[in-house]
JSON list of C-alpha atoms in Angstrom, two decimals:
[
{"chain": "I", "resi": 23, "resn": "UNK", "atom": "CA", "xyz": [-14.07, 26.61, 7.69]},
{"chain": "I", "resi": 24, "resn": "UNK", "atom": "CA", "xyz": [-11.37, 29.18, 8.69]},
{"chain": "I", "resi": 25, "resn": "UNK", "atom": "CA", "xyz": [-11.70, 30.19, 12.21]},
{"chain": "I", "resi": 26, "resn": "UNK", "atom": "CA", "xyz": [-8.89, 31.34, 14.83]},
{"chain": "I", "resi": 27, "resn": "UNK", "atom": "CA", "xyz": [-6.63, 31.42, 11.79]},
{"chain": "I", "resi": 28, "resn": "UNK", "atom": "CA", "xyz": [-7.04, 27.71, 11.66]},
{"chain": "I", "resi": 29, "resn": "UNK", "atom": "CA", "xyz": [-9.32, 24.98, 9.55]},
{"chain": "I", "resi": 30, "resn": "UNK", "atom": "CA", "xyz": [-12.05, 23.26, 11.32]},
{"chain": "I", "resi": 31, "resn": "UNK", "atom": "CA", "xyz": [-13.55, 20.19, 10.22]},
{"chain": "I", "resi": 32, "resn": "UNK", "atom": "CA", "xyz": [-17.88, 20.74, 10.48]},
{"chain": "I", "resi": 33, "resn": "UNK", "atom": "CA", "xyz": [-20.36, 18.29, 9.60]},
{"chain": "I", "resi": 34, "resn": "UNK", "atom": "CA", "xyz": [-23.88, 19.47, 8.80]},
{"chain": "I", "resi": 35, "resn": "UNK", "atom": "CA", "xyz": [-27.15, 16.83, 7.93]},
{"chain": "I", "resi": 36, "resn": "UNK", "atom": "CA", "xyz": [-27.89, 17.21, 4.69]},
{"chain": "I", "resi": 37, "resn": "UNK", "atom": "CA", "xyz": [-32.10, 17.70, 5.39]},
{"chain": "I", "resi": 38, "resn": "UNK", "atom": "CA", "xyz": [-31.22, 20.72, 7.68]},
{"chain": "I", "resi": 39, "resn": "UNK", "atom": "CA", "xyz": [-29.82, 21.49, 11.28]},
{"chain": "I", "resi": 40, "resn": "UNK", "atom": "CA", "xyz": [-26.75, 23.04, 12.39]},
{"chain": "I", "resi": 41, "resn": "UNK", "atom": "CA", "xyz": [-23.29, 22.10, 11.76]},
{"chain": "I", "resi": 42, "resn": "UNK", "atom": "CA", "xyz": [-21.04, 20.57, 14.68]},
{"chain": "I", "resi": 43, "resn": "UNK", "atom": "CA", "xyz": [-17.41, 21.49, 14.59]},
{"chain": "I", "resi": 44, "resn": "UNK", "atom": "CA", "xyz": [-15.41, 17.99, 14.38]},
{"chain": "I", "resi": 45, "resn": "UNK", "atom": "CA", "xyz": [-12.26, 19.04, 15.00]},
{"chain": "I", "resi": 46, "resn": "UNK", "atom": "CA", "xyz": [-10.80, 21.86, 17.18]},
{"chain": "I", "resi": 47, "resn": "UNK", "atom": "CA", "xyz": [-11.15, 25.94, 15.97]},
{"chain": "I", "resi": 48, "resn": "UNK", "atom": "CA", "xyz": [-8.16, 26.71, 15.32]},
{"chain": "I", "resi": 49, "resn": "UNK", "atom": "CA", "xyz": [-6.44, 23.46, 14.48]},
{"chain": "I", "resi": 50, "resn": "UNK", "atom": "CA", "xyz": [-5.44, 23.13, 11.02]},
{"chain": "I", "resi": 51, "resn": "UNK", "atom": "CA", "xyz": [-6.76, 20.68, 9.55]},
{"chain": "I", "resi": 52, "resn": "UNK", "atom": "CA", "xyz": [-7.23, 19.71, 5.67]},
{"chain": "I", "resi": 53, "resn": "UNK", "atom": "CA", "xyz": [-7.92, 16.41, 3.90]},
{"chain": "I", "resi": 54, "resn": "UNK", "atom": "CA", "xyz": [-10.72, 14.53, 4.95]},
{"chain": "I", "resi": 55, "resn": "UNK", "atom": "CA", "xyz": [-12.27, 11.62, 4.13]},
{"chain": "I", "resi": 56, "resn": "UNK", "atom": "CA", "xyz": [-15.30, 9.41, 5.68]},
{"chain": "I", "resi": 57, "resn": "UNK", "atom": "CA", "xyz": [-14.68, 5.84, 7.00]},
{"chain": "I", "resi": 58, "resn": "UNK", "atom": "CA", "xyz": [-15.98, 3.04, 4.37]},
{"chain": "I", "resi": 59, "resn": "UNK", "atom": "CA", "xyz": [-18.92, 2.87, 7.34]},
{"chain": "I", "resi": 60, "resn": "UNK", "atom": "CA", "xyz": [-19.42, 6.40, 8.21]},
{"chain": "I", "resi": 61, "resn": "UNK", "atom": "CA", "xyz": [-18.61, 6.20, 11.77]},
{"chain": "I", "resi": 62, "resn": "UNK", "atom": "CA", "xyz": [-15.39, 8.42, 11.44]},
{"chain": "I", "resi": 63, "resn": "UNK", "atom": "CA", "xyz": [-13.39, 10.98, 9.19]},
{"chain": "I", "resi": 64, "resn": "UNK", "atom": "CA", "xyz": [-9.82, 10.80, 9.04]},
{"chain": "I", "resi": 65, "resn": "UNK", "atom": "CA", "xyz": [-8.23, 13.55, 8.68]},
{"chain": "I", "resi": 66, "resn": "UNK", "atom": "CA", "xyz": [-4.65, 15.56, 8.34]},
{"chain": "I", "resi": 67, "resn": "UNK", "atom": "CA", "xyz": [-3.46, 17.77, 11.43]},
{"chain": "I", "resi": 68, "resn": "UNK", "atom": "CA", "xyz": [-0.78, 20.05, 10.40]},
{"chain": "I", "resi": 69, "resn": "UNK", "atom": "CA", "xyz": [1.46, 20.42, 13.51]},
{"chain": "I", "resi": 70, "resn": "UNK", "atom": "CA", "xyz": [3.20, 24.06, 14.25]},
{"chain": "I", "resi": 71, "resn": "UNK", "atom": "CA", "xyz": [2.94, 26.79, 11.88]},
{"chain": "I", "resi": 72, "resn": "UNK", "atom": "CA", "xyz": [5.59, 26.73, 9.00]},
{"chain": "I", "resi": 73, "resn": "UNK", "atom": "CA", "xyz": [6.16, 23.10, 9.19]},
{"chain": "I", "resi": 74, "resn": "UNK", "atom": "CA", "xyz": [5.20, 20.17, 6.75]},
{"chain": "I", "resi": 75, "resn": "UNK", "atom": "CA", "xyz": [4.70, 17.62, 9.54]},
{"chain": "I", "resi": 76, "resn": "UNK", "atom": "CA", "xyz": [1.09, 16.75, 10.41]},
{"chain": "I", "resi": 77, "resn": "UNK", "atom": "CA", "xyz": [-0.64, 14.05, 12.82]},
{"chain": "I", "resi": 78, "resn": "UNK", "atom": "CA", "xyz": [-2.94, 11.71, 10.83]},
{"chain": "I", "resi": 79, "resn": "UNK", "atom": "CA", "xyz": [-6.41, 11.86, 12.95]},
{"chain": "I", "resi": 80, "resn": "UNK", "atom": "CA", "xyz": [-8.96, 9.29, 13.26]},
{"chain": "I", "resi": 81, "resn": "UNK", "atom": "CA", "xyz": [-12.06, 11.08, 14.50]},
{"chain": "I", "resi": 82, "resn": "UNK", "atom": "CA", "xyz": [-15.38, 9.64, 15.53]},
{"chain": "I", "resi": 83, "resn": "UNK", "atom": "CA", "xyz": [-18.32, 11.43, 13.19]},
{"chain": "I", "resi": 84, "resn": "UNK", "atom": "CA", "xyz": [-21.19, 11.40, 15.92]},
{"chain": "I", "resi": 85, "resn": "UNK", "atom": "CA", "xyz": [-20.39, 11.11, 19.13]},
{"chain": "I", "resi": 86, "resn": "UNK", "atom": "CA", "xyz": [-18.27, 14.18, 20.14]},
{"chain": "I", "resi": 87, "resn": "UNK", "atom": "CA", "xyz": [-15.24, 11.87, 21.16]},
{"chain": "I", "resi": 88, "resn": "UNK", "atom": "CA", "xyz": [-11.85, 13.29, 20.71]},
{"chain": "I", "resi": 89, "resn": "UNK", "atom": "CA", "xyz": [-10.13, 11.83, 17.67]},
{"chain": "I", "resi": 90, "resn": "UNK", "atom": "CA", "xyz": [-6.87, 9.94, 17.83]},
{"chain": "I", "resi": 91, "resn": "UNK", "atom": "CA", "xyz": [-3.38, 10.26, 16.45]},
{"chain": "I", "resi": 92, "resn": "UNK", "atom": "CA", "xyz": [-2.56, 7.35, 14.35]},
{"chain": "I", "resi": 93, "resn": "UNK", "atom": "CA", "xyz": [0.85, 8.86, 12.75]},
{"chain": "I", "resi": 94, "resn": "UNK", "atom": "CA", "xyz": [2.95, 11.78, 11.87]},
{"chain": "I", "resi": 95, "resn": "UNK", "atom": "CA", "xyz": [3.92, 12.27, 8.78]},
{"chain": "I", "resi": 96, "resn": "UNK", "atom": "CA", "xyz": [6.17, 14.92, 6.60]},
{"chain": "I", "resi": 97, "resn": "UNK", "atom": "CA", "xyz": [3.49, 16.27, 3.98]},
{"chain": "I", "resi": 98, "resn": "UNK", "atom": "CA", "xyz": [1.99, 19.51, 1.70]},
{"chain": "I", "resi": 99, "resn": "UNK", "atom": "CA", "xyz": [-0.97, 20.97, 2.53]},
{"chain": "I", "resi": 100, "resn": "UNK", "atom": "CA", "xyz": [-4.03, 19.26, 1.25]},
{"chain": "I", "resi": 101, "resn": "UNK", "atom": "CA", "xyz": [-1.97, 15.90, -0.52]},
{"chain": "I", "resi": 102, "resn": "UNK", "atom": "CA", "xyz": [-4.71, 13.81, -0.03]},
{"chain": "I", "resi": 103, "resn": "UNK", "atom": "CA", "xyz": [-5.37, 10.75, 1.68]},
{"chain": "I", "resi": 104, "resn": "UNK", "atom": "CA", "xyz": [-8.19, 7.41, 1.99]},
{"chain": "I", "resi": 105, "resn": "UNK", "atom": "CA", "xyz": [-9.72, 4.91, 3.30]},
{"chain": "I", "resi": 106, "resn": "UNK", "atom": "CA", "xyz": [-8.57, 1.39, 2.19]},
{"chain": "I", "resi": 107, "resn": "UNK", "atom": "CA", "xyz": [-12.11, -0.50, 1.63]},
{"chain": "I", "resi": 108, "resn": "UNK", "atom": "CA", "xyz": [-11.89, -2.83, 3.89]},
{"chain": "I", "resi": 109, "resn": "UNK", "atom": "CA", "xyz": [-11.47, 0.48, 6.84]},
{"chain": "I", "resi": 110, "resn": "UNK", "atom": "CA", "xyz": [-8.68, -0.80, 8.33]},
{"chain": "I", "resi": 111, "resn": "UNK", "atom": "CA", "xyz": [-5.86, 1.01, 7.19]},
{"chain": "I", "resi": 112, "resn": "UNK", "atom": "CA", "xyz": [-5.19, 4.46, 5.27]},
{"chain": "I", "resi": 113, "resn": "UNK", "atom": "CA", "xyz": [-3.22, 5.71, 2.21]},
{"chain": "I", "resi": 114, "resn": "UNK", "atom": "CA", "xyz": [-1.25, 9.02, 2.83]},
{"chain": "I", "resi": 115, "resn": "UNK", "atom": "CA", "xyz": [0.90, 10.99, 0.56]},
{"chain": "I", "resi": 116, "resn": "UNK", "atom": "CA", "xyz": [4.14, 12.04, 1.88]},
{"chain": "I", "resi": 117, "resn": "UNK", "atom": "CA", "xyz": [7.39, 12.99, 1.43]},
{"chain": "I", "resi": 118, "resn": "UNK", "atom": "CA", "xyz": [9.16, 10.80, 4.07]},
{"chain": "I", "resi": 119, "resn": "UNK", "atom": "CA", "xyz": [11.84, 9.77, 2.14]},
{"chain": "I", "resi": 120, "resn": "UNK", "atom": "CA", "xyz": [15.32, 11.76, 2.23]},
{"chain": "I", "resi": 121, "resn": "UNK", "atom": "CA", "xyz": [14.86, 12.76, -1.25]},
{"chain": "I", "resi": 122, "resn": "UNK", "atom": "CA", "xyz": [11.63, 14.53, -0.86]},
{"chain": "I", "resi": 123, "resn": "UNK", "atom": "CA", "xyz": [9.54, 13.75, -2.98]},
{"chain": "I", "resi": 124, "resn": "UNK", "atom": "CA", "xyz": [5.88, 12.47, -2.57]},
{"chain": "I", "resi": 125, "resn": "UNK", "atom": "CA", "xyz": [4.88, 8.78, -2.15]},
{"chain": "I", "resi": 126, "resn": "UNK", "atom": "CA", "xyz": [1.97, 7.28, -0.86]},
{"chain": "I", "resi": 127, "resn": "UNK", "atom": "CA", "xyz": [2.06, 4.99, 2.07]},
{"chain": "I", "resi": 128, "resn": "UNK", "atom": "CA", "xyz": [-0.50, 2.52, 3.61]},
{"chain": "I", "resi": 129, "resn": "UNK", "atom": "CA", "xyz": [-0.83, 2.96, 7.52]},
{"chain": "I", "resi": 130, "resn": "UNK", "atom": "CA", "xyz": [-2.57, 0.40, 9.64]},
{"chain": "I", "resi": 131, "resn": "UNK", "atom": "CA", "xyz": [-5.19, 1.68, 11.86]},
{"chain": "I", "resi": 132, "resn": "UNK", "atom": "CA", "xyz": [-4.53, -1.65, 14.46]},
{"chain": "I", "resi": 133, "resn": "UNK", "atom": "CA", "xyz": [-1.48, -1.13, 14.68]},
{"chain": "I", "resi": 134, "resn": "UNK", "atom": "CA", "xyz": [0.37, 1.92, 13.29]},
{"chain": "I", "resi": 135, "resn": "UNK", "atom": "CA", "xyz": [2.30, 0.02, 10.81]},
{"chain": "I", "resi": 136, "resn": "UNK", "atom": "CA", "xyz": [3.77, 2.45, 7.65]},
{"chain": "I", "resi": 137, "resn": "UNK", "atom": "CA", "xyz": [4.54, 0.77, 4.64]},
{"chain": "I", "resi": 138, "resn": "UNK", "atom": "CA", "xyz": [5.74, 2.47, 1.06]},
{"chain": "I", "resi": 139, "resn": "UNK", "atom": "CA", "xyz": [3.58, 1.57, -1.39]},
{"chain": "I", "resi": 140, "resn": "UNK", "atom": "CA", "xyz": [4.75, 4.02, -4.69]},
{"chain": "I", "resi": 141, "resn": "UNK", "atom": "CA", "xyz": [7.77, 5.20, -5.70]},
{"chain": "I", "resi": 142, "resn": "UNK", "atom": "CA", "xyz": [7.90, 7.77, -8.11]},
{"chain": "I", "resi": 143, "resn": "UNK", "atom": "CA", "xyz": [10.89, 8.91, -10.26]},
{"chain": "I", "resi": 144, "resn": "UNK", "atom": "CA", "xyz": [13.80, 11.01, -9.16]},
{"chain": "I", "resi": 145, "resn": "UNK", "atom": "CA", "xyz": [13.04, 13.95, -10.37]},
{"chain": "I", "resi": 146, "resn": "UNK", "atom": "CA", "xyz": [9.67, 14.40, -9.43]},
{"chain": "I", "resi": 147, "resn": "UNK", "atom": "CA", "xyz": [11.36, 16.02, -6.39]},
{"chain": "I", "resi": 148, "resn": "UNK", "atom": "CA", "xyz": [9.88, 18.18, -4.64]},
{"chain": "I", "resi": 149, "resn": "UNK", "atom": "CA", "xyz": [6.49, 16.95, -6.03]},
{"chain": "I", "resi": 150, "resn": "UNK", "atom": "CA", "xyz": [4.93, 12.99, -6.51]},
{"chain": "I", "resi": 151, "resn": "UNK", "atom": "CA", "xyz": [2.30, 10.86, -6.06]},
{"chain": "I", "resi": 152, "resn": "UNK", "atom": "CA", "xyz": [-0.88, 12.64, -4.40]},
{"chain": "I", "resi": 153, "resn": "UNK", "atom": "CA", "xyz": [-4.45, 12.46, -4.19]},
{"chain": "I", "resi": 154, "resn": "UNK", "atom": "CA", "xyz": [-5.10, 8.44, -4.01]},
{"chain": "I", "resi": 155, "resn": "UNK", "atom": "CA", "xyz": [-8.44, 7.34, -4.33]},
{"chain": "I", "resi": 156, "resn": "UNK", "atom": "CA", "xyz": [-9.68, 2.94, -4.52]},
{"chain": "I", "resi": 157, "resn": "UNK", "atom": "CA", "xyz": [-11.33, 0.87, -6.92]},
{"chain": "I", "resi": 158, "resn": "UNK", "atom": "CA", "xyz": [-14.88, 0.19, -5.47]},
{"chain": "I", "resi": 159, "resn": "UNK", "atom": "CA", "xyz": [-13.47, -3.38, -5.18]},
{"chain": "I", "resi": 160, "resn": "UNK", "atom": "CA", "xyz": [-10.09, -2.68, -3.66]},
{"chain": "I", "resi": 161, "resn": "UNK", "atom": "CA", "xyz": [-8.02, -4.18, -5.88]},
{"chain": "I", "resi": 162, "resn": "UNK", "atom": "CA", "xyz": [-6.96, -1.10, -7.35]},
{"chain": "I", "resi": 163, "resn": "UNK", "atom": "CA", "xyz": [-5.14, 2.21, -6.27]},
{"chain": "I", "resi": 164, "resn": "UNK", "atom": "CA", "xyz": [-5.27, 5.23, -8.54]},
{"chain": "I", "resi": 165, "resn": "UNK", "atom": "CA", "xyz": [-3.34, 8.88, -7.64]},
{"chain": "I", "resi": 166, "resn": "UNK", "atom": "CA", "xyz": [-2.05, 11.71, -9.86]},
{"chain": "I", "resi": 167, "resn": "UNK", "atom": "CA", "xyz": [1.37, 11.84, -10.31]},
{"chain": "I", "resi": 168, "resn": "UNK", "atom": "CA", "xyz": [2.96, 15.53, -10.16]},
{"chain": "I", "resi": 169, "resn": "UNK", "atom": "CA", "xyz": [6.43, 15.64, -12.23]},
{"chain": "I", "resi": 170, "resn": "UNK", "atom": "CA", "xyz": [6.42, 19.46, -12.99]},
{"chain": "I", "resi": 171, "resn": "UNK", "atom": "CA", "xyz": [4.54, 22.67, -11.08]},
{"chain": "I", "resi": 172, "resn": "UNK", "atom": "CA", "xyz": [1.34, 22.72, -13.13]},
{"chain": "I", "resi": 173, "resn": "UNK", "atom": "CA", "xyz": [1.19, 19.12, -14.56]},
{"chain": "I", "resi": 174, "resn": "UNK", "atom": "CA", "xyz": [0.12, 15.89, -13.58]},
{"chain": "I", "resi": 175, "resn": "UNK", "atom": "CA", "xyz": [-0.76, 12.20, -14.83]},
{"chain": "I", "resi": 176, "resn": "UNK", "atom": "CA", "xyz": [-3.02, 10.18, -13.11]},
{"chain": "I", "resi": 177, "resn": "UNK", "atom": "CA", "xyz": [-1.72, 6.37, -12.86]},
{"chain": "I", "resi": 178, "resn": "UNK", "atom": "CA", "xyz": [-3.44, 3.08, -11.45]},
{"chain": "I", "resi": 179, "resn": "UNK", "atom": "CA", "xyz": [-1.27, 0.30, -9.56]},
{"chain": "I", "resi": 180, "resn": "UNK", "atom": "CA", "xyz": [-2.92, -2.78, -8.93]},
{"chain": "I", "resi": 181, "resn": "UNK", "atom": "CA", "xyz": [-2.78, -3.89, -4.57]},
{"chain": "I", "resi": 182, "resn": "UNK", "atom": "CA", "xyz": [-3.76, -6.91, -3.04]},
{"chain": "I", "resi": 183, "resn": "UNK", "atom": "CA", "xyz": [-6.06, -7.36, 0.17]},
{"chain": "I", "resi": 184, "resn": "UNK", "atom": "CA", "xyz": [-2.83, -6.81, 2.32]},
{"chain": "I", "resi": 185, "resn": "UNK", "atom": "CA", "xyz": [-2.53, -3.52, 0.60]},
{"chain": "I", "resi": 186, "resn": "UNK", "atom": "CA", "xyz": [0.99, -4.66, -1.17]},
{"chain": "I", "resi": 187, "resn": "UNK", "atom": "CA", "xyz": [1.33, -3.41, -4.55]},
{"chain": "I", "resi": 188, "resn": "UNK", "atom": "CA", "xyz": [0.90, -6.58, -7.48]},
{"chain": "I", "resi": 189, "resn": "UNK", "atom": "CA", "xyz": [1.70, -5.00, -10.70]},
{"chain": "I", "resi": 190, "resn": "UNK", "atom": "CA", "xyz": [3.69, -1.53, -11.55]},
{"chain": "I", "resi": 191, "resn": "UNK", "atom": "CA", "xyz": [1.32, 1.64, -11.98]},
{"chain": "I", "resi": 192, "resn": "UNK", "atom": "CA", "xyz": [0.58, 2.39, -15.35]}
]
């Protein structure tokens, strides 16, 4: 919802009621996604107007508690990011890297931990890998891959529990 120039994040029941603002009016926030429990919504924080950095939020769903900061990160409005199944880590695209385009990294929610976990070509620059979404099982990480302005692919790497990639995406 656009308010103050900014995104809030609402959540609204389903079989009726009002909806409670999540996140701060006025913050800008863009894209969530619900805990493998339902107990919070992370969610991107982009910090400063103008800039491509943005504070990863963890955010409680119910309970009006303030979320928390897990990580900044270098990224484009509305990239895409999830849950690993397990709920103990998240996947992020981001262009981190000094050639700028997008990978996707695995963050650890214990401890703040960033690992790479795609690497897509050269000249995907200034786009790359977006949008991940898991296998119901886990064992599987699938994301578009962006090589040109209005075309994509969407590729499937194979991880492990520890969220390391086993196989190359295909």
């Amino acid at each position: 919802s656009e308010q103050s120039r900014g995104r809030g994040i609402f959540i609204k029941n389903v079989q009726g009621g009002n909806a409670a603002l999540l996140s701060g009016t006025g913050s800008r926030d863009s894209s969530t996604a619900w805990s493998p429990d339902g107990r919070s919504i992370a969610h991107l924080r982009r910090v400063g107007s103008g800039s491509a950095l943005h504070e990863l939020m963890v955010t409680p769903s119910s309970d009006g508690a303030p979320g928390r900061m897990v990580a900044r990160f270098n990224t484009v409005l509305d990239a895409g990011l999830t849950w690993s199944p397990d709920g103990k880590s998240l996947v992020v695209a981001s262009n981190e890297g000094s050639e700028q385009r997008i990978a996707l990294y695995a963050v650890s929610l214990a401890d703040g931990r960033i690992r790479r976990l795609t690497d897509p070509p050269a000249d995907a620059a200034p786009f790359g890998d977006r949008t991940p979404a898991f296998s119901p099982d886990g064992s599987r990480l699938a994301f578009s891959r962006r090589l040109a302005y209005a075309s994509s692919d969407v590729f499937v790497v194979p991880v492990n529990a520890r969220l390391e990639t086993v196989g190359p995406p295909r």
